[in-house]
Amino acid sequence: MHTLWRIISGSFKWGWRLLNFIREFILNVFLVVLIIVVVGIYLQVRHTPPTPTKGALVMDLTGTVVDKPAMNNKVRQLGRELLGASSNRLQENSLFDVVDTLRQAKGDANITGLVLSLKDFAGADQASLQYIGKALREFRDSGKPIYAVGDSYSQAQYFLASYANKIYLTPQGAVDLHGIATNNLYYKTLLDKLKVNSHIFRVGTYKSAVELFLRDNMSDDAREADSRWVGQLWQHYLTTAAANRQITPQQLFPGAQAMLDGLRAVQGNTAQFALNNKWVDEVASRSAIDDALTKAFGWNKRDKAFNGISIYDYQPATPSQQGGQIAVIFANGAIIDGPETPGSVGGDTTADQIRDARLDPDIKAIVFRVNSPGGSVTASEVIRSELAATRAAGKPVVVSMGGVAASGGYWVSTPANYIIASASTLTGSIGIFGVINTVESSLDSIGVHTDGVATSPLADVSMTKTLPSEFSQMMQLNVENGYHNFIDLVAQSRHKTSEEVDKIGQGHVWIGSDAAQNGLVDQLGDFDDAVSKAAELAQLKQYQLNWYLDEPGLLDLLFTQTSGSVYAVLPRVIQSWLPAPVTQVVDRLKIDVGLGFNWNDPQNRYAFCLSCEQVVR
């Protein structure tokens, strides 16, 4: 009895200690959060943007540039002050904030030049790079010099650097110009070994997204189509960068063998090779580059550096705007059914924003910015129908296409009064598919079997059983109906016959310049052109932009900034354990099989351009 009592009392004692620990832990967490909130509010209240003396604007972009970041830039600025600056290359920057900052700095008397320090810049789609390049050209044409500095330049970094008056490279550095490629992983043999049955329903000769499950290599049709737009995208890159450097595209990229011969001639000295090819203007040490920048902008004794201010700290006064409002609504990312999640387009969320703009008497027109490879057909139709209602209500809708507006991204663009795309936009990909994987053979091989009863074959659908023939036929009919609806929508909006659209459809991906020739878009241009067109259609002589962006709160900031810091550290730790090729394969696998995409269409139908997401920069 004494032993039993000791066991019971011991259990009670340890249970009580556990409860006390949980209570104290929760109270401590709340206390820490409260302290952070108070400090954050204090910093926000007392914060005044730094006023630079005359000097350079330092464009030290970190991470990627996207149309619509997961977190608002103003909130992230507070995070930099509260939690410290981050070198996280997963950070997202707003394309439009970057361009607006460059344009305001152009007219700021305190800003006497620009320094491109792009070592932490991870890249952007080519349409975005060209739009930033346009702002850089405007800055340079204002008479203010641009200097690019770096130990090395990636392909995306070099594209922006090519706009500089002078490009510096350190002696051990390199310029990585290699071209553009697409690569997919194919799983047919793997699925056969795992005895997984992939049931594919598709329409479109070029709808290559499903080939990953059907083949072990790329089909000839897909290879031909992808080769065309990949080659054109690379030529656009070369033409622009070569013109900036005042050399020919052939001089900029003479080909793999010529580059190999050139490297042999300089004993593999990549910096000297870049100088010989006129990719850069001067090879110099960091200290020599600092001296040159100090001579150009003066010396800051406090910071012990040349006079300059980071693009993240530069906060010029925003000029007042007058006139009618033009709503700017984003479709940035894969299209999913339901509410929006970070990095995706929620059909319900986007439709609600469009409806709000339609019913707002102060909104006179909509610029719908599309940068999406597509996704759920159901969600795409929800967005499209709301845009159609807006146009029917008499409010002009202008679509501004970013780097990609394909499949579902083109579906949602069809109601527009006018479509403007970049010459480098990937669009079209008019086609639909469905994929259902079943594992009955896998289970059979390990002795697990499924059996039961059903009132009809249509009720007996399970991933653990063979799909009923009736259901498969209905799925194919459903997909075909979706495709016919797609081409009919395009035909109606582009004033073509369904047969004409079918010829340029079939899942074929077109680059913007081809899309203009095929009549899929009205004009080649950028976001500025789309805004001007919206103002013209709405008959607005003066206008202001109403950006439909979420404003995250302080807690969102804390969680996002903290998780960003974790992501910035963890991959380095993990990658130090794994061989580099392994981590690259894992990253590619996530993209290829859509692990980052919520496949939630209620009818399992998707208008999605997977190859548009595969461009290796």
Coordinates of C-alpha atoms in Angstrom, one line a residue:
M1 CA 0.0 0.0 0.0
H2 CA 2.9 2.4 0.9
T3 CA 4.5 1.7 -2.5
L4 CA 1.2 2.3 -4.4
W5 CA 0.7 5.6 -2.5
R6 CA 4.3 6.6 -3.4
I7 CA 3.6 5.9 -7.1
I8 CA 0.3 7.9 -7.0
S9 CA 1.9 10.9 -5.1
G10 CA 4.9 10.8 -7.4
S11 CA 2.8 10.9 -10.5
F12 CA 0.7 13.8 -9.0
K13 CA 3.9 15.7 -8.1
W14 CA 5.4 15.4 -11.6
G15 CA 2.1 16.3 -13.2
W16 CA 1.9 19.4 -11.0
R17 CA 5.4 20.4 -12.0
L18 CA 4.5 19.9 -15.6
L19 CA 1.5 22.2 -15.3
N20 CA 3.6 24.8 -13.6
F21 CA 6.2 24.6 -16.3
I22 CA 3.5 25.0 -19.0
R23 CA 1.9 28.0 -17.2
E24 CA 5.2 29.7 -16.7
F25 CA 6.2 29.1 -20.3
I26 CA 3.0 30.6 -21.7
L27 CA 3.3 33.6 -19.4
N28 CA 6.9 34.1 -20.5
V29 CA 6.0 33.9 -24.2
F30 CA 3.2 36.5 -23.7
L31 CA 5.7 38.7 -21.8
V32 CA 8.3 38.5 -24.6
V33 CA 5.7 39.3 -27.2
L34 CA 4.4 42.2 -25.2
I35 CA 8.0 43.6 -24.8
I36 CA 8.6 43.3 -28.6
V37 CA 5.3 45.0 -29.4
V38 CA 6.0 47.9 -27.1
V39 CA 9.6 48.3 -28.4
G40 CA 8.3 48.1 -32.0
I41 CA 5.6 50.7 -31.4
Y42 CA 8.2 52.9 -29.8
L43 CA 10.6 52.6 -32.7
Q44 CA 7.8 53.2 -35.2
V45 CA 6.8 56.4 -33.4
R46 CA 10.3 57.8 -33.0
H47 CA 11.5 56.6 -36.4
T48 CA 12.4 59.4 -38.8
P49 CA 13.8 58.4 -42.2
P50 CA 17.5 59.2 -42.5
T51 CA 18.3 62.4 -44.5
P52 CA 21.4 61.7 -46.5
T53 CA 24.0 64.3 -47.3
K54 CA 24.8 64.5 -51.0
G55 CA 25.9 61.0 -52.1
A56 CA 24.9 57.8 -53.9
L57 CA 21.8 55.7 -53.7
V58 CA 23.1 52.2 -53.0
M59 CA 20.9 49.6 -54.7
D60 CA 21.8 46.7 -52.5
L61 CA 18.8 44.5 -53.2
T62 CA 18.6 41.3 -51.1
G63 CA 16.5 38.3 -52.4
T64 CA 14.1 38.3 -55.3
V65 CA 12.0 41.0 -57.0
V66 CA 8.3 40.1 -57.5
D67 CA 5.1 41.9 -58.3
K68 CA 3.5 41.3 -55.0
P69 CA 5.7 40.4 -52.0
A70 CA 4.3 38.3 -49.2
M71 CA 5.0 41.2 -46.8
N72 CA 4.6 44.9 -47.4
N73 CA 7.9 46.8 -47.8
K74 CA 7.0 49.4 -45.2
V75 CA 6.3 46.7 -42.6
R76 CA 9.6 44.9 -43.5
Q77 CA 11.4 48.2 -43.0
L78 CA 10.3 48.3 -39.4
G79 CA 11.5 44.7 -39.1
R80 CA 14.9 45.7 -40.2
E81 CA 15.1 48.2 -37.4
L82 CA 13.5 46.0 -34.8
L83 CA 15.1 42.7 -35.6
G84 CA 18.1 43.7 -37.6
A85 CA 18.9 43.6 -41.3
S86 CA 18.7 40.2 -42.9
S87 CA 20.8 38.7 -45.7
N88 CA 18.0 36.2 -46.5
R89 CA 18.0 35.6 -50.2
L90 CA 14.4 34.4 -49.9
Q91 CA 13.3 37.9 -49.1
E92 CA 10.9 39.4 -51.6
N93 CA 11.0 43.0 -52.9
S94 CA 8.2 44.8 -54.7
L95 CA 9.1 45.5 -58.3
F96 CA 7.0 48.7 -58.3
D97 CA 8.6 50.0 -55.1
V98 CA 12.1 49.5 -56.6
V99 CA 11.1 51.3 -59.8
D100 CA 9.4 54.1 -57.9
T101 CA 12.4 54.6 -55.6
L102 CA 14.7 54.9 -58.6
R103 CA 12.5 57.4 -60.3
Q104 CA 12.2 59.6 -57.2
A105 CA 15.9 59.4 -56.6
K106 CA 16.5 60.6 -60.1
G107 CA 15.0 64.0 -59.2
D108 CA 16.4 64.2 -55.7
A109 CA 19.2 66.8 -55.4
N110 CA 20.8 64.9 -52.5
I111 CA 21.3 61.8 -54.7
T112 CA 24.2 62.4 -57.1
G113 CA 24.5 58.9 -58.5
L114 CA 23.7 55.2 -58.1
V115 CA 25.8 52.2 -56.9
L116 CA 24.6 48.8 -57.9
S117 CA 25.7 46.4 -55.2
L118 CA 23.9 43.2 -56.2
K119 CA 25.8 40.4 -54.5
D120 CA 22.7 39.3 -52.6
F121 CA 20.2 39.8 -55.4
A122 CA 18.8 36.4 -56.3
G123 CA 17.0 37.4 -59.5
A124 CA 13.6 38.2 -61.1
D125 CA 11.8 37.2 -64.3
Q126 CA 13.0 38.9 -67.4
A127 CA 10.0 41.2 -67.8
S128 CA 10.7 42.6 -64.3
L129 CA 14.4 43.0 -65.0
Q130 CA 13.5 45.0 -68.1
Y131 CA 11.2 47.2 -66.2
I132 CA 13.9 48.0 -63.6
G133 CA 16.3 48.5 -66.5
K134 CA 13.9 51.1 -67.9
A135 CA 14.1 53.0 -64.6
L136 CA 17.9 52.7 -64.5
R137 CA 18.1 54.1 -68.0
E138 CA 15.9 57.0 -67.0
F139 CA 18.2 57.6 -64.0
R140 CA 21.3 57.4 -66.2
D141 CA 19.8 59.7 -68.8
S142 CA 19.2 62.3 -66.1
G143 CA 22.9 62.9 -66.0
K144 CA 23.6 61.0 -62.8
P145 CA 26.2 58.2 -63.1
I146 CA 25.6 54.6 -62.3
Y147 CA 28.4 52.3 -61.0
A148 CA 28.1 48.5 -60.7
V149 CA 30.4 46.8 -58.2
G150 CA 30.8 43.1 -57.4
D151 CA 33.1 40.2 -56.8
S152 CA 31.0 38.3 -59.3
Y153 CA 27.8 38.7 -61.3
S154 CA 25.1 36.1 -61.9
Q155 CA 23.1 36.4 -65.2
A156 CA 20.3 38.4 -63.6
Q157 CA 22.7 40.6 -61.7
Y158 CA 24.7 41.3 -64.8
F159 CA 21.6 42.3 -66.8
L160 CA 21.0 45.2 -64.3
A161 CA 24.7 45.9 -64.1
S162 CA 24.8 46.4 -67.9
Y163 CA 22.9 49.6 -67.5
A164 CA 25.8 51.1 -65.5
N165 CA 28.2 53.7 -66.8
K166 CA 31.0 51.7 -65.4
I167 CA 31.2 48.1 -64.2
Y168 CA 33.8 47.0 -61.7
L169 CA 34.9 43.5 -61.0
T170 CA 37.4 42.2 -58.4
P171 CA 40.5 40.2 -59.6
Q172 CA 39.2 36.8 -58.6
G173 CA 35.6 37.5 -59.9
A174 CA 33.6 36.3 -62.8
V175 CA 30.6 37.1 -64.9
D176 CA 28.4 34.0 -65.3
L177 CA 26.8 34.3 -68.7
H178 CA 25.6 30.8 -69.8
G179 CA 22.2 31.0 -71.4
I180 CA 18.7 29.8 -70.4
A181 CA 17.5 26.3 -70.0
T182 CA 14.5 24.4 -68.8
N183 CA 14.8 21.0 -67.1
N184 CA 12.1 18.7 -65.8
L185 CA 12.2 15.5 -63.8
Y186 CA 10.3 12.6 -65.4
Y187 CA 8.7 9.9 -63.3
K188 CA 7.3 7.2 -65.5
T189 CA 9.8 4.5 -64.6
L190 CA 9.7 5.5 -60.9
L191 CA 5.9 5.3 -60.9
D192 CA 6.1 1.9 -62.7
K193 CA 8.4 0.6 -60.0
L194 CA 6.2 1.9 -57.3
K195 CA 3.2 0.4 -59.1
V196 CA 1.4 3.8 -59.0
N197 CA -1.2 4.3 -61.8
S198 CA -1.4 7.8 -63.2
H199 CA -4.7 8.5 -64.8
I200 CA -4.2 11.5 -67.2
F201 CA -7.0 13.6 -68.8
R202 CA -5.8 16.4 -71.1
V203 CA -6.4 18.4 -74.1
G204 CA -3.6 20.1 -76.0
T205 CA -0.7 18.6 -78.0
Y206 CA 1.8 20.8 -76.2
K207 CA 0.3 20.5 -72.7
S208 CA 3.6 19.1 -71.4
A209 CA 2.8 19.3 -67.7
V210 CA 1.4 15.8 -67.7
E211 CA 4.4 14.3 -69.5
L212 CA 6.2 14.1 -66.2
F213 CA 4.0 11.2 -65.3
L214 CA 3.7 9.6 -68.8
R215 CA 7.3 9.7 -70.0
D216 CA 10.9 9.5 -69.1
N217 CA 11.9 12.3 -71.4
M218 CA 10.5 15.3 -73.2
S219 CA 8.3 14.7 -76.3
D220 CA 9.3 16.1 -79.7
D221 CA 6.3 18.5 -79.7
A222 CA 7.2 19.9 -76.3
R223 CA 10.9 20.2 -77.2
E224 CA 10.1 22.1 -80.4
A225 CA 7.7 24.5 -78.6
D226 CA 10.0 25.1 -75.6
S227 CA 13.1 25.5 -77.8
R228 CA 11.4 28.4 -79.6
W229 CA 10.5 30.5 -76.6
V230 CA 13.6 29.7 -74.6
G231 CA 15.7 30.8 -77.6
Q232 CA 13.7 34.0 -78.0
L233 CA 14.0 34.8 -74.3
W234 CA 17.8 34.4 -74.5
Q235 CA 18.0 36.6 -77.6
H236 CA 16.0 39.4 -75.8
Y237 CA 18.5 39.2 -72.9
L238 CA 21.5 39.4 -75.2
T239 CA 20.1 42.2 -77.4
T240 CA 19.3 44.4 -74.4
A241 CA 22.5 43.8 -72.5
A242 CA 24.7 44.1 -75.6
A243 CA 23.1 47.4 -76.5
N244 CA 23.7 48.7 -73.0
R245 CA 27.4 47.7 -73.4
Q246 CA 27.6 49.1 -76.9
I247 CA 28.7 45.7 -78.3
T248 CA 27.0 43.1 -80.5
P249 CA 25.1 40.2 -79.1
Q250 CA 27.7 37.9 -80.7
Q251 CA 30.5 39.8 -78.8
L252 CA 28.5 39.5 -75.6
F253 CA 28.0 35.8 -75.9
P254 CA 30.2 34.2 -78.6
G255 CA 29.1 30.7 -77.8
A256 CA 30.4 27.9 -75.5
Q257 CA 33.4 26.9 -77.7
A258 CA 34.6 30.5 -78.2
M259 CA 34.3 31.2 -74.5
L260 CA 36.3 28.1 -73.8
D261 CA 39.0 29.2 -76.2
G262 CA 39.0 32.7 -74.7
L263 CA 39.4 31.3 -71.2
R264 CA 42.3 29.1 -72.3
A265 CA 44.0 32.2 -73.8
V266 CA 44.1 33.9 -70.4
Q267 CA 44.9 30.7 -68.4
G268 CA 41.4 30.5 -66.9
N269 CA 41.5 34.0 -65.5
T270 CA 37.7 34.7 -65.5
A271 CA 38.1 38.4 -64.5
Q272 CA 40.6 39.1 -67.3
F273 CA 38.3 37.2 -69.7
A274 CA 35.4 39.4 -68.7
L275 CA 37.5 42.5 -69.3
N276 CA 38.7 41.3 -72.7
N277 CA 35.1 40.6 -73.8
K278 CA 34.1 44.1 -72.7
W279 CA 31.7 42.6 -70.1
V280 CA 33.2 44.9 -67.5
D281 CA 35.1 48.2 -67.6
E282 CA 37.7 47.7 -64.9
V283 CA 39.2 44.9 -62.8
A284 CA 40.2 46.3 -59.4
S285 CA 40.5 45.3 -55.8
R286 CA 37.8 46.3 -53.3
S287 CA 39.9 49.0 -51.8
A288 CA 40.6 50.5 -55.2
I289 CA 36.8 50.4 -56.0
D290 CA 36.1 52.1 -52.6
D291 CA 38.6 54.8 -53.5
A292 CA 36.9 55.4 -56.8
L293 CA 33.5 55.7 -55.2
T294 CA 34.8 57.9 -52.5
K295 CA 36.2 60.2 -55.2
A296 CA 32.8 60.3 -56.9
F297 CA 30.6 60.7 -53.8
G298 CA 32.8 61.9 -50.9
W299 CA 33.8 60.2 -47.6
N300 CA 31.5 59.6 -44.7
K301 CA 33.7 59.7 -41.5
R302 CA 31.0 58.2 -39.3
D303 CA 30.3 55.1 -41.5
K304 CA 33.9 55.0 -42.8
A305 CA 32.6 54.5 -46.3
F306 CA 31.7 56.7 -49.3
N307 CA 28.6 58.9 -48.9
G308 CA 25.6 56.7 -49.7
I309 CA 22.3 55.5 -48.5
S310 CA 20.8 52.0 -48.9
I311 CA 17.7 51.6 -51.1
Y312 CA 16.0 50.2 -48.0
D313 CA 16.7 53.3 -45.9
Y314 CA 15.9 55.9 -48.6
Q315 CA 12.4 57.2 -48.1
P316 CA 11.7 60.3 -50.2
A317 CA 8.5 62.2 -49.8
T318 CA 5.7 60.7 -51.9
P319 CA 4.2 63.3 -54.3
S320 CA 0.5 64.0 -53.8
Q321 CA -1.8 62.5 -56.4
Q322 CA -5.0 63.9 -57.7
G323 CA -7.8 62.8 -60.0
G324 CA -9.8 59.7 -60.4
Q325 CA -8.6 56.4 -59.0
I326 CA -7.2 53.4 -61.0
A327 CA -7.3 50.2 -59.0
V328 CA -4.2 48.0 -59.3
I329 CA -5.1 44.4 -58.5
F330 CA -2.6 41.5 -58.5
A331 CA -2.8 37.9 -59.7
N332 CA 0.7 36.9 -58.6
G333 CA 1.5 33.2 -58.3
A334 CA -0.3 29.9 -58.9
I335 CA -4.1 30.2 -58.9
I336 CA -5.9 28.1 -56.2
D337 CA -9.5 27.7 -55.2
G338 CA -10.6 29.6 -52.1
P339 CA -8.8 32.3 -50.1
E340 CA -5.3 33.6 -51.0
T341 CA -2.2 32.1 -49.3
P342 CA 1.3 33.7 -49.5
G343 CA 2.7 33.3 -53.0
S344 CA -0.6 32.2 -54.6
V345 CA -3.7 33.7 -56.1
G346 CA -6.8 32.9 -54.2
G347 CA -9.8 32.8 -56.5
D348 CA -12.2 34.1 -53.8
T349 CA -9.8 36.7 -52.5
T350 CA -9.0 38.2 -55.9
A351 CA -12.6 38.1 -57.0
D352 CA -13.6 40.0 -53.9
Q353 CA -11.0 42.6 -54.6
I354 CA -12.3 43.1 -58.1
R355 CA -15.9 43.2 -56.9
D356 CA -14.9 45.9 -54.3
A357 CA -13.3 48.0 -57.1
R358 CA -16.3 47.5 -59.3
L359 CA -18.7 48.8 -56.7
D360 CA -16.5 51.6 -55.5
P361 CA -17.6 54.8 -57.3
D362 CA -14.2 56.4 -56.8
I363 CA -12.5 53.6 -58.9
K364 CA -12.8 54.5 -62.6
A365 CA -10.7 51.7 -64.1
I366 CA -8.7 48.6 -63.2
V367 CA -5.2 47.6 -64.1
F368 CA -5.1 43.8 -63.5
R369 CA -1.5 42.8 -63.1
V370 CA -1.1 39.1 -64.0
N371 CA 2.1 37.2 -63.2
S372 CA 0.8 33.6 -63.0
P373 CA 1.4 30.2 -64.7
G374 CA -2.2 29.3 -64.0
G375 CA -3.7 26.7 -61.8
S376 CA -7.3 25.8 -60.8
V377 CA -9.8 26.1 -63.7
T378 CA -12.6 26.7 -61.1
A379 CA -10.7 29.6 -59.4
S380 CA -9.7 31.0 -62.8
E381 CA -13.3 31.2 -63.8
V382 CA -14.4 32.9 -60.6
I383 CA -11.8 35.6 -61.2
R384 CA -12.6 35.9 -64.9
S385 CA -16.4 36.3 -64.4
E386 CA -15.8 39.1 -61.9
L387 CA -13.6 40.9 -64.3
A388 CA -16.2 40.4 -67.0
A389 CA -18.9 41.9 -64.7
T390 CA -16.6 44.9 -64.1
R391 CA -16.2 45.5 -67.8
A392 CA -20.0 45.1 -68.3
A393 CA -20.5 47.7 -65.6
G394 CA -18.6 50.2 -67.8
K395 CA -15.3 50.3 -66.0
P396 CA -12.3 49.6 -68.3
V397 CA -10.1 46.7 -67.4
V398 CA -6.5 46.6 -68.7
V399 CA -4.4 43.6 -68.2
S400 CA -0.6 44.1 -67.6
M401 CA 1.2 40.8 -68.0
G402 CA 4.4 40.3 -66.1
G403 CA 7.0 37.5 -66.6
V404 CA 4.3 34.8 -67.2
A405 CA 0.6 34.9 -67.8
A406 CA -0.1 31.5 -69.2
S407 CA -2.8 28.8 -69.0
G408 CA -5.1 30.0 -66.1
G409 CA -3.1 33.2 -66.2
Y410 CA -4.4 33.8 -69.7
W411 CA -7.9 32.6 -68.8
V412 CA -8.3 35.4 -66.3
S413 CA -7.0 37.9 -68.8
T414 CA -9.7 37.3 -71.4
P415 CA -12.3 39.8 -70.2
A416 CA -9.9 42.8 -70.5
N417 CA -10.6 45.7 -72.8
Y418 CA -6.9 45.7 -73.6
I419 CA -4.0 43.4 -72.9
I420 CA -0.4 44.6 -72.7
A421 CA 2.5 42.1 -72.4
S422 CA 6.3 42.4 -72.3
A423 CA 8.2 41.1 -75.3
S424 CA 9.6 38.5 -72.8
T425 CA 6.2 37.5 -71.2
L426 CA 5.4 33.8 -71.4
T427 CA 1.7 33.5 -72.3
G428 CA -0.8 31.3 -74.1
S429 CA -0.5 27.7 -73.0
I430 CA -4.2 27.4 -73.8
G431 CA -5.0 23.9 -72.6
I432 CA -6.4 21.9 -69.7
F433 CA -5.4 18.7 -67.9
G434 CA -6.4 16.5 -64.9
V435 CA -4.3 14.0 -63.0
I436 CA -5.4 11.3 -60.6
N437 CA -2.9 8.9 -59.1
T438 CA -4.1 5.6 -57.7
V439 CA -2.1 3.1 -55.6
E440 CA -4.1 -0.1 -55.8
S441 CA -1.2 -2.0 -57.4
S442 CA 1.3 -0.8 -54.8
L443 CA -1.0 -2.0 -52.0
D444 CA -1.6 -5.3 -53.7
S445 CA 2.2 -5.9 -53.9
I446 CA 2.5 -5.7 -50.1
G447 CA -0.7 -7.7 -49.4
V448 CA -3.1 -4.9 -48.8
H449 CA -6.4 -5.0 -50.7
T450 CA -9.5 -2.8 -50.9
D451 CA -13.0 -4.1 -51.3
G452 CA -16.5 -2.8 -50.6
V453 CA -19.9 -2.0 -52.0
A454 CA -21.3 1.1 -53.8
T455 CA -24.6 2.3 -55.2
S456 CA -23.0 3.2 -58.5
P457 CA -19.6 3.1 -60.1
L458 CA -19.3 6.9 -59.7
A459 CA -19.5 6.5 -55.9
D460 CA -16.7 3.9 -56.0
V461 CA -13.8 6.3 -56.6
S462 CA -10.8 5.9 -54.3
M463 CA -7.1 6.3 -54.7
T464 CA -6.8 2.7 -53.4
K465 CA -8.9 1.2 -56.2
T466 CA -8.8 1.2 -60.0
L467 CA -10.8 4.2 -61.3
P468 CA -14.2 3.1 -62.7
S469 CA -14.4 3.3 -66.5
E470 CA -17.5 5.5 -66.3
F471 CA -15.7 8.0 -64.0
S472 CA -12.6 8.2 -66.3
Q473 CA -14.8 8.9 -69.3
M474 CA -16.7 11.6 -67.4
M475 CA -13.4 13.2 -66.4
Q476 CA -12.1 13.3 -70.0
L477 CA -15.4 14.8 -71.1
N478 CA -15.2 17.4 -68.3
V479 CA -11.6 18.3 -69.4
E480 CA -12.6 18.5 -73.0
N481 CA -15.5 20.7 -72.1
G482 CA -13.2 23.0 -70.1
Y483 CA -10.9 23.3 -73.1
H484 CA -13.7 24.2 -75.5
N485 CA -14.9 26.8 -73.0
F486 CA -11.4 28.1 -72.8
I487 CA -10.9 28.5 -76.6
D488 CA -14.5 30.0 -76.9
L489 CA -13.6 32.6 -74.3
V490 CA -10.4 33.5 -76.1
A491 CA -12.2 33.5 -79.5
Q492 CA -14.9 35.9 -78.2
S493 CA -12.4 38.2 -76.5
R494 CA -9.8 38.3 -79.3
H495 CA -12.4 38.4 -82.1
K496 CA -11.3 35.1 -83.7
T497 CA -13.0 31.9 -84.5
S498 CA -12.7 28.9 -82.3
E499 CA -10.8 27.1 -85.0
E500 CA -8.2 29.9 -85.2
V501 CA -7.7 29.9 -81.5
D502 CA -7.4 26.1 -81.5
K503 CA -4.5 26.4 -83.9
I504 CA -2.5 28.6 -81.6
G505 CA -3.8 26.8 -78.5
Q506 CA -3.2 23.1 -77.8
G507 CA -1.2 24.1 -74.8
H508 CA 1.4 26.0 -76.9
V509 CA 3.5 28.5 -74.9
W510 CA 4.1 31.8 -76.7
I511 CA 6.6 34.5 -75.9
G512 CA 5.1 38.1 -75.8
S513 CA 6.4 39.1 -79.2
D514 CA 4.8 36.0 -80.8
A515 CA 1.6 36.5 -78.8
A516 CA 1.3 40.0 -80.3
Q517 CA 1.6 38.6 -83.8
N518 CA -0.9 35.8 -83.0
G519 CA -3.4 38.4 -81.7
L520 CA -3.3 37.0 -78.1
V521 CA -2.3 40.5 -76.8
D522 CA -3.0 44.0 -78.0
Q523 CA 0.4 45.7 -77.4
L524 CA 3.9 45.1 -76.3
G525 CA 4.8 47.3 -73.3
D526 CA 5.1 47.4 -69.6
F527 CA 3.1 48.5 -66.5
D528 CA 3.5 52.2 -67.3
D529 CA 1.8 51.6 -70.7
A530 CA -1.0 49.7 -69.0
V531 CA -1.7 52.5 -66.6
S532 CA -1.7 55.1 -69.4
K533 CA -4.1 52.9 -71.4
A534 CA -6.5 52.5 -68.4
A535 CA -6.5 56.3 -67.9
E536 CA -7.2 56.8 -71.6
L537 CA -10.1 54.4 -71.7
A538 CA -11.5 55.9 -68.5
Q539 CA -11.0 59.4 -69.9
L540 CA -8.9 60.5 -67.0
K541 CA -6.5 63.5 -67.5
Q542 CA -5.3 63.2 -63.9
Y543 CA -5.3 59.9 -61.9
Q544 CA -4.0 58.2 -58.8
L545 CA -3.2 54.5 -58.3
N546 CA -5.1 52.6 -55.6
W547 CA -2.9 49.6 -54.8
Y548 CA -4.9 46.6 -53.5
L549 CA -2.4 45.2 -51.1
D550 CA -2.7 43.6 -47.7
E551 CA -1.3 45.5 -44.8
P552 CA 0.1 42.8 -42.3
G553 CA 0.2 43.7 -38.7
L554 CA 3.1 43.7 -36.3
L555 CA 2.6 40.1 -35.2
D556 CA 2.7 39.1 -38.9
L557 CA 5.9 41.0 -39.2
L558 CA 7.4 39.2 -36.2
F559 CA 6.5 35.7 -37.4
T560 CA 7.6 36.4 -40.9
Q561 CA 10.9 38.1 -40.0
T562 CA 11.7 35.3 -37.5
S563 CA 10.9 32.6 -39.9
G564 CA 13.0 34.4 -42.6
S565 CA 15.9 34.4 -40.2
V566 CA 15.5 30.7 -39.6
Y567 CA 15.3 29.9 -43.3
A568 CA 18.4 32.0 -43.8
V569 CA 20.4 29.8 -41.4
L570 CA 18.9 26.4 -41.8
P571 CA 19.6 25.8 -45.4
R572 CA 23.3 26.5 -44.9
V573 CA 23.5 24.0 -42.1
I574 CA 21.6 21.3 -44.0
Q575 CA 23.5 21.9 -47.2
S576 CA 26.7 21.5 -45.4
W577 CA 25.6 17.9 -44.5
L578 CA 24.3 17.0 -48.0
P579 CA 26.2 17.0 -51.3
A580 CA 25.3 20.0 -53.5
P581 CA 23.6 17.9 -56.2
V582 CA 21.3 16.3 -53.7
T583 CA 19.9 19.7 -52.5
Q584 CA 19.5 20.8 -56.1
V585 CA 17.5 17.7 -57.0
V586 CA 15.3 18.2 -53.9
D587 CA 14.6 21.8 -54.9
R588 CA 13.8 20.8 -58.5
L589 CA 11.6 18.0 -57.2
K590 CA 9.5 20.4 -55.2
I591 CA 8.8 22.5 -58.3
D592 CA 8.3 19.6 -60.7
V593 CA 5.7 17.7 -58.7
G594 CA 4.0 20.9 -57.5
L595 CA 4.8 20.4 -53.8
G596 CA 4.5 24.2 -53.4
F597 CA 1.1 24.3 -55.2
N598 CA -2.2 23.5 -53.6
W599 CA -3.9 21.2 -56.1
N600 CA -7.4 21.9 -54.8
D601 CA -9.6 22.4 -57.8
P602 CA -13.0 20.8 -56.9
Q603 CA -13.2 19.2 -60.3
N604 CA -9.5 18.2 -60.6
R605 CA -9.1 20.4 -63.7
Y606 CA -6.1 22.6 -64.1
A607 CA -4.9 25.1 -66.7
F608 CA -1.3 25.2 -65.6
C609 CA 2.0 25.9 -67.4
L610 CA 4.7 23.9 -65.6
S611 CA 7.4 24.6 -68.1
C612 CA 6.9 28.4 -67.6
E613 CA 8.2 27.8 -64.1
Q614 CA 11.2 25.8 -65.1
V615 CA 13.4 28.6 -66.6
V616 CA 16.9 28.4 -65.2
R617 CA 18.3 31.9 -65.0

